[in-house]
GROMACS .gro file of N, CA and C in nm:
model
  309
    1MET      N    1   1.281   1.378  -0.445
    1MET     CA    2   1.190   1.270  -0.362
    1MET      C    3   1.028   1.300  -0.413
    2THR      N    4   0.914   1.229  -0.475
    2THR     CA    5   0.821   1.277  -0.459
    2THR      C    6   0.737   1.196  -0.369
    3LYS      N    7   0.621   1.300  -0.317
    3LYS     CA    8   0.521   1.304  -0.246
    3LYS      C    9   0.411   1.188  -0.248
    4LEU      N   10   0.457   1.055  -0.154
    4LEU     CA   11   0.357   0.954  -0.135
    4LEU      C   12   0.226   0.969  -0.063
    5LYS      N   13   0.125   0.944  -0.105
    5LYS     CA   14  -0.017   1.024  -0.085
    5LYS      C   15  -0.053   0.849  -0.017
    6ILE      N   16  -0.021   0.780  -0.019
    6ILE     CA   17  -0.074   0.614   0.046
    6ILE      C   18   0.057   0.593   0.149
    7LYS      N   19  -0.034   0.605   0.288
    7LYS     CA   20   0.117   0.590   0.449
    7LYS      C   21   0.036   0.419   0.420
    8SER      N   22   0.159   0.358   0.507
    8SER     CA   23   0.103   0.236   0.661
    8SER      C   24  -0.030   0.285   0.675
    9GLY      N   25  -0.090   0.149   0.725
    9GLY     CA   26  -0.181   0.128   0.739
    9GLY      C   27  -0.312   0.165   0.617
   10ASP      N   28  -0.289   0.177   0.563
   10ASP     CA   29  -0.405   0.232   0.457
   10ASP      C   30  -0.496   0.108   0.372
   11THR      N   31  -0.608   0.135   0.378
   11THR     CA   32  -0.632  -0.002   0.277
   11THR      C   33  -0.619   0.011   0.112
   12VAL      N   34  -0.621  -0.058   0.041
   12VAL     CA   35  -0.599  -0.017  -0.080
   12VAL      C   36  -0.618  -0.136  -0.190
   13ARG      N   37  -0.640  -0.074  -0.298
   13ARG     CA   38  -0.688  -0.181  -0.408
   13ARG      C   39  -0.543  -0.190  -0.506
   14ILE      N   40  -0.564  -0.287  -0.585
   14ILE     CA   41  -0.415  -0.282  -0.701
   14ILE      C   42  -0.502  -0.271  -0.819
   15ILE      N   43  -0.477  -0.210  -0.904
   15ILE     CA   44  -0.535  -0.137  -0.981
   15ILE      C   45  -0.489  -0.216  -1.122
   16ALA      N   46  -0.350  -0.269  -1.138
   16ALA     CA   47  -0.320  -0.304  -1.286
   16ALA      C   48  -0.204  -0.416  -1.183
   17GLY      N   49  -0.162  -0.507  -1.298
   17GLY     CA   50  -0.102  -0.647  -1.305
   17GLY      C   51  -0.151  -0.740  -1.257
   18ASP      N   52  -0.098  -0.881  -1.196
   18ASP     CA   53  -0.095  -1.016  -1.168
   18ASP      C   54  -0.260  -1.006  -1.080
   19HIS      N   55  -0.267  -0.928  -0.982
   19HIS     CA   56  -0.359  -0.921  -0.878
   19HIS      C   57  -0.428  -0.788  -0.884
   20LYS      N   58  -0.476  -0.713  -1.011
   20LYS     CA   59  -0.582  -0.627  -1.049
   20LYS      C   60  -0.682  -0.712  -0.957
   21GLY      N   61  -0.768  -0.588  -0.910
   21GLY     CA   62  -0.920  -0.579  -0.810
   21GLY      C   63  -0.880  -0.661  -0.629
   22GLN      N   64  -0.749  -0.729  -0.593
   22GLN     CA   65  -0.729  -0.730  -0.471
   22GLN      C   66  -0.688  -0.656  -0.387
   23GLU      N   67  -0.762  -0.643  -0.225
   23GLU     CA   68  -0.759  -0.542  -0.142
   23GLU      C   69  -0.660  -0.607  -0.027
   24GLY      N   70  -0.630  -0.536  -0.010
   24GLY     CA   71  -0.483  -0.508   0.108
   24GLY      C   72  -0.490  -0.425   0.229
   25LYS      N   73  -0.440  -0.402   0.326
   25LYS     CA   74  -0.354  -0.322   0.405
   25LYS      C   75  -0.229  -0.324   0.376
   26VAL      N   76  -0.225  -0.191   0.373
   26VAL     CA   77  -0.020  -0.108   0.362
   26VAL      C   78   0.030  -0.187   0.470
   27GLN      N   79   0.166  -0.219   0.446
   27GLN     CA   80   0.233  -0.321   0.603
   27GLN      C   81   0.372  -0.225   0.559
   28ARG      N   82   0.432  -0.154   0.485
   28ARG     CA   83   0.546  -0.107   0.492
   28ARG      C   84   0.560  -0.022   0.328
   29ILE      N   85   0.640   0.100   0.379
   29ILE     CA   86   0.610   0.206   0.255
   29ILE      C   87   0.788   0.178   0.184
   30ILE      N   88   0.807   0.167   0.112
   30ILE     CA   89   0.950   0.159   0.055
   30ILE      C   90   0.972   0.283   0.005
   31ARG      N   91   1.081   0.403   0.023
   31ARG     CA   92   1.003   0.535  -0.037
   31ARG      C   93   1.112   0.572  -0.148
   32GLU      N   94   1.238   0.537  -0.137
   32GLU     CA   95   1.325   0.528  -0.199
   32GLU      C   96   1.317   0.449  -0.338
   33LYS      N   97   1.234   0.370  -0.330
   33LYS     CA   98   1.172   0.246  -0.445
   33LYS      C   99   1.029   0.311  -0.512
   34ASN      N  100   0.956   0.397  -0.388
   34ASN     CA  101   0.811   0.382  -0.453
   34ASN      C  102   0.710   0.302  -0.424
   35LYS      N  103   0.748   0.167  -0.353
   35LYS     CA  104   0.689   0.063  -0.369
   35LYS      C  105   0.633   0.048  -0.226
   36ALA      N  106   0.536   0.009  -0.207
   36ALA     CA  107   0.484  -0.095  -0.109
   36ALA      C  108   0.427  -0.241  -0.080
   37ILE      N  109   0.460  -0.304   0.022
   37ILE     CA  110   0.420  -0.416   0.071
   37ILE      C  111   0.242  -0.367   0.148
   38VAL      N  112   0.220  -0.502   0.049
   38VAL     CA  113   0.097  -0.513   0.138
   38VAL      C  114   0.032  -0.618   0.189
   39GLU      N  115  -0.046  -0.638   0.290
   39GLU     CA  116  -0.080  -0.749   0.369
   39GLU      C  117  -0.157  -0.888   0.265
   40GLY      N  118  -0.067  -0.942   0.207
   40GLY     CA  119  -0.162  -1.113   0.205
   40GLY      C  120  -0.168  -1.071   0.015
   41LEU      N  121  -0.082  -0.979  -0.033
   41LEU     CA  122  -0.129  -0.982  -0.177
   41LEU      C  123   0.052  -0.963  -0.253
   42ASN      N  124   0.050  -1.025  -0.351
   42ASN     CA  125   0.190  -1.042  -0.422
   42ASN      C  126   0.294  -1.126  -0.356
   43MET      N  127   0.194  -1.217  -0.358
   43MET     CA  128   0.316  -1.332  -0.233
   43MET      C  129   0.398  -1.408  -0.363
   44VAL      N  130   0.502  -1.410  -0.299
   44VAL     CA  131   0.655  -1.526  -0.381
   44VAL      C  132   0.698  -1.600  -0.352
   45SER      N  133   0.771  -1.718  -0.380
   45SER     CA  134   0.801  -1.779  -0.343
   45SER      C  135   0.925  -1.789  -0.347
   46LYS      N  136   1.056  -1.785  -0.188
   46LYS     CA  137   1.154  -1.788  -0.182
   46LYS      C  138   1.203  -1.862  -0.117
   47HIS      N  139   1.317  -1.963  -0.178
   47HIS     CA  140   1.388  -2.026  -0.130
   47HIS      C  141   1.492  -1.979   0.052
   48GLU      N  142   1.479  -2.016   0.132
   48GLU     CA  143   1.544  -1.967   0.276
   48GLU      C  144   1.617  -2.091   0.313
   49LYS      N  145   1.720  -2.083   0.339
   49LYS     CA  146   1.858  -2.148   0.337
   49LYS      C  147   1.824  -2.187   0.530
   50PRO      N  148   1.848  -2.322   0.554
   50PRO     CA  149   1.847  -2.306   0.751
   50PRO      C  150   1.927  -2.258   0.830
   51SER      N  151   1.867  -2.214   0.927
   51SER     CA  152   1.960  -2.129   1.043
   51SER      C  153   1.909  -2.128   1.163
   52ALA      N  154   1.991  -2.095   1.269
   52ALA     CA  155   1.911  -2.104   1.429
   52ALA      C  156   1.763  -2.033   1.399
   53ALA      N  157   1.756  -1.946   1.364
   53ALA     CA  158   1.628  -1.918   1.385
   53ALA      C  159   1.510  -2.017   1.292
   54ASN      N  160   1.548  -2.033   1.188
   54ASN     CA  161   1.437  -2.146   1.126
   54ASN      C  162   1.507  -2.219   1.052
   55PRO      N  163   1.589  -2.436   1.123
   55PRO     CA  164   1.613  -2.489   1.129
   55PRO      C  165   1.616  -2.563   1.000
   56GLN      N  166   1.419  -2.590   0.939
   56GLN     CA  167   1.420  -2.654   0.885
   56GLN      C  168   1.465  -2.545   0.736
   57GLY      N  169   1.435  -2.502   0.701
   57GLY     CA  170   1.512  -2.386   0.626
   57GLY      C  171   1.358  -2.456   0.535
   58GLY      N  172   1.396  -2.463   0.353
   58GLY     CA  173   1.292  -2.493   0.260
   58GLY      C  174   1.250  -2.341   0.194
   59ILE      N  175   1.086  -2.349   0.110
   59ILE     CA  176   1.084  -2.210   0.035
   59ILE      C  177   0.973  -2.212   0.092
   60VAL      N  178   0.912  -2.044   0.104
   60VAL     CA  179   0.852  -1.956   0.254
   60VAL      C  180   0.781  -1.848   0.146
   61LYS      N  181   0.678  -1.852   0.113
   61LYS     CA  182   0.584  -1.731   0.071
   61LYS      C  183   0.625  -1.602   0.141
   62LYS      N  184   0.632  -1.510   0.111
   62LYS     CA  185   0.639  -1.365   0.134
   62LYS      C  186   0.561  -1.300   0.084
   63GLU      N  187   0.546  -1.154   0.106
   63GLU     CA  188   0.559  -1.028   0.039
   63GLU      C  189   0.595  -0.983  -0.048
   64ALA      N  190   0.610  -0.911  -0.197
   64ALA     CA  191   0.672  -0.880  -0.273
   64ALA      C  192   0.636  -0.727  -0.279
   65PRO      N  193   0.716  -0.603  -0.313
   65PRO     CA  194   0.686  -0.470  -0.354
   65PRO      C  195   0.604  -0.464  -0.415
   66ILE      N  196   0.510  -0.371  -0.413
   66ILE     CA  197   0.359  -0.348  -0.562
   66ILE      C  198   0.425  -0.196  -0.545
   67HIS      N  199   0.441  -0.118  -0.728
   67HIS     CA  200   0.474  -0.018  -0.691
   67HIS      C  201   0.351   0.076  -0.661
   68ILE      N  202   0.353   0.222  -0.619
   68ILE     CA  203   0.276   0.286  -0.565
   68ILE      C  204   0.151   0.320  -0.669
   69SER      N  205   0.182   0.322  -0.837
   69SER     CA  206   0.142   0.347  -0.906
   69SER      C  207   0.045   0.287  -0.930
   70ASN      N  208   0.043   0.163  -0.899
   70ASN     CA  209  -0.060   0.034  -0.899
   70ASN      C  210  -0.170   0.038  -0.814
   71LEU      N  211  -0.139   0.130  -0.712
   71LEU     CA  212  -0.233   0.079  -0.566
   71LEU      C  213  -0.324   0.210  -0.622
   72SER      N  214  -0.450   0.179  -0.565
   72SER     CA  215  -0.544   0.276  -0.530
   72SER      C  216  -0.635   0.310  -0.400
   73LEU      N  217  -0.641   0.379  -0.293
   73LEU     CA  218  -0.683   0.427  -0.202
   73LEU      C  219  -0.806   0.389  -0.180
   74ILE      N  220  -0.874   0.338  -0.104
   74ILE     CA  221  -1.038   0.268  -0.100
   74ILE      C  222  -1.107   0.372   0.068
   75ASP      N  223  -1.133   0.445   0.026
   75ASP     CA  224  -1.221   0.525   0.135
   75ASP      C  225  -1.266   0.496   0.231
   76LYS      N  226  -1.384   0.543   0.288
   76LYS     CA  227  -1.463   0.482   0.400
   76LYS      C  228  -1.605   0.440   0.314
   77LYS      N  229  -1.618   0.411   0.206
   77LYS     CA  230  -1.749   0.393   0.129
   77LYS      C  231  -1.737   0.251   0.077
   78GLY      N  232  -1.577   0.231   0.051
   78GLY     CA  233  -1.539   0.122   0.005
   78GLY      C  234  -1.503   0.123  -0.176
   79ASP      N  235  -1.440   0.262  -0.194
   79ASP     CA  236  -1.485   0.305  -0.349
   79ASP      C  237  -1.380   0.390  -0.398
   80THR      N  238  -1.281   0.294  -0.488
   80THR     CA  239  -1.152   0.331  -0.502
   80THR      C  240  -1.149   0.551  -0.500
   81THR      N  241  -0.997   0.548  -0.467
   81THR     CA  242  -1.058   0.739  -0.483
   81THR      C  243  -0.902   0.792  -0.497
   82ARG      N  244  -0.846   0.923  -0.531
   82ARG     CA  245  -0.715   0.954  -0.542
   82ARG      C  246  -0.712   1.031  -0.409
   83VAL      N  247  -0.635   1.060  -0.353
   83VAL     CA  248  -0.593   1.134  -0.249
   83VAL      C  249  -0.518   1.328  -0.245
   84GLY      N  250  -0.627   1.383  -0.211
   84GLY     CA  251  -0.548   1.519  -0.191
   84GLY      C  252  -0.520   1.562  -0.084
   85TYR      N  253  -0.494   1.678  -0.025
   85TYR     CA  254  -0.435   1.714   0.079
   85TYR      C  255  -0.544   1.943   0.068
   86LYS      N  256  -0.555   1.936   0.220
   86LYS     CA  257  -0.624   2.042   0.266
   86LYS      C  258  -0.592   2.072   0.396
   87MET      N  259  -0.590   2.217   0.378
   87MET     CA  260  -0.621   2.280   0.597
   87MET      C  261  -0.715   2.299   0.626
   88GLU      N  262  -0.693   2.177   0.787
   88GLU     CA  263  -0.823   2.232   0.804
   88GLU      C  264  -0.776   2.253   0.996
   89ASP      N  265  -0.838   2.338   1.018
   89ASP     CA  266  -0.811   2.405   1.123
   89ASP      C  267  -0.639   2.402   1.214
   90GLY      N  268  -0.570   2.465   1.074
   90GLY     CA  269  -0.444   2.494   1.091
   90GLY      C  270  -0.318   2.399   1.070
   91LYS      N  271  -0.461   2.263   1.029
   91LYS     CA  272  -0.365   2.120   1.028
   91LYS      C  273  -0.346   2.078   0.882
   92LYS      N  274  -0.289   2.013   0.860
   92LYS     CA  275  -0.273   1.994   0.683
   92LYS      C  276  -0.330   1.841   0.691
   93VAL      N  277  -0.460   1.822   0.630
   93VAL     CA  278  -0.496   1.647   0.626
   93VAL      C  279  -0.511   1.583   0.513
   94ARG      N  280  -0.564   1.477   0.487
   94ARG     CA  281  -0.605   1.415   0.383
   94ARG      C  282  -0.729   1.419   0.332
   95PHE      N  283  -0.778   1.410   0.220
   95PHE     CA  284  -0.923   1.428   0.235
   95PHE      C  285  -0.903   1.359   0.091
   96SER      N  286  -1.079   1.267   0.033
   96SER     CA  287  -1.037   1.187  -0.065
   96SER      C  288  -1.111   1.257  -0.154
   97LYS      N  289  -1.100   1.248  -0.251
   97LYS     CA  290  -1.129   1.346  -0.416
   97LYS      C  291  -1.273   1.322  -0.418
   98LYS      N  292  -1.268   1.208  -0.395
   98LYS     CA  293  -1.435   1.163  -0.491
   98LYS      C  294  -1.546   1.193  -0.395
   99SER      N  295  -1.542   1.184  -0.279
   99SER     CA  296  -1.597   1.244  -0.113
   99SER      C  297  -1.594   1.335  -0.108
  100ASN      N  298  -1.514   1.367  -0.073
  100ASN     CA  299  -1.429   1.498   0.003
  100ASN      C  300  -1.458   1.489   0.114
  101GLU      N  301  -1.454   1.376   0.169
  101GLU     CA  302  -1.418   1.353   0.308
  101GLU      C  303  -1.266   1.298   0.384
  102VAL      N  304  -1.250   1.359   0.437
  102VAL     CA  305  -1.096   1.357   0.556
  102VAL      C  306  -1.099   1.230   0.616
  103ILE      N  307  -0.986   1.138   0.567
  103ILE     CA  308  -0.939   1.018   0.546
  103ILE      C  309  -0.849   1.023   0.672
   0.00000   0.00000   0.00000
């Protein structure tokens, strides 16, 4: 399994696909499929059967997973950047390769 450099809570920009250029916060990472769910992006309509939790049922909009390769991390300055790792004070930390700042 590959090392994923995007974590939950990171702000990302979509760099490919129908939603290219949109930004959002990563809610969840699905490691088995190398995908992420980004808050408010890649919305799909899903039919939901009536149940005790949702007696009305009907069509529900929800976020669909996006492949990690289509996401780019946004640093503190608002630019997209690649992520690297380095040792700092005996700890492994992530840093922005563009600005060389710790994330």
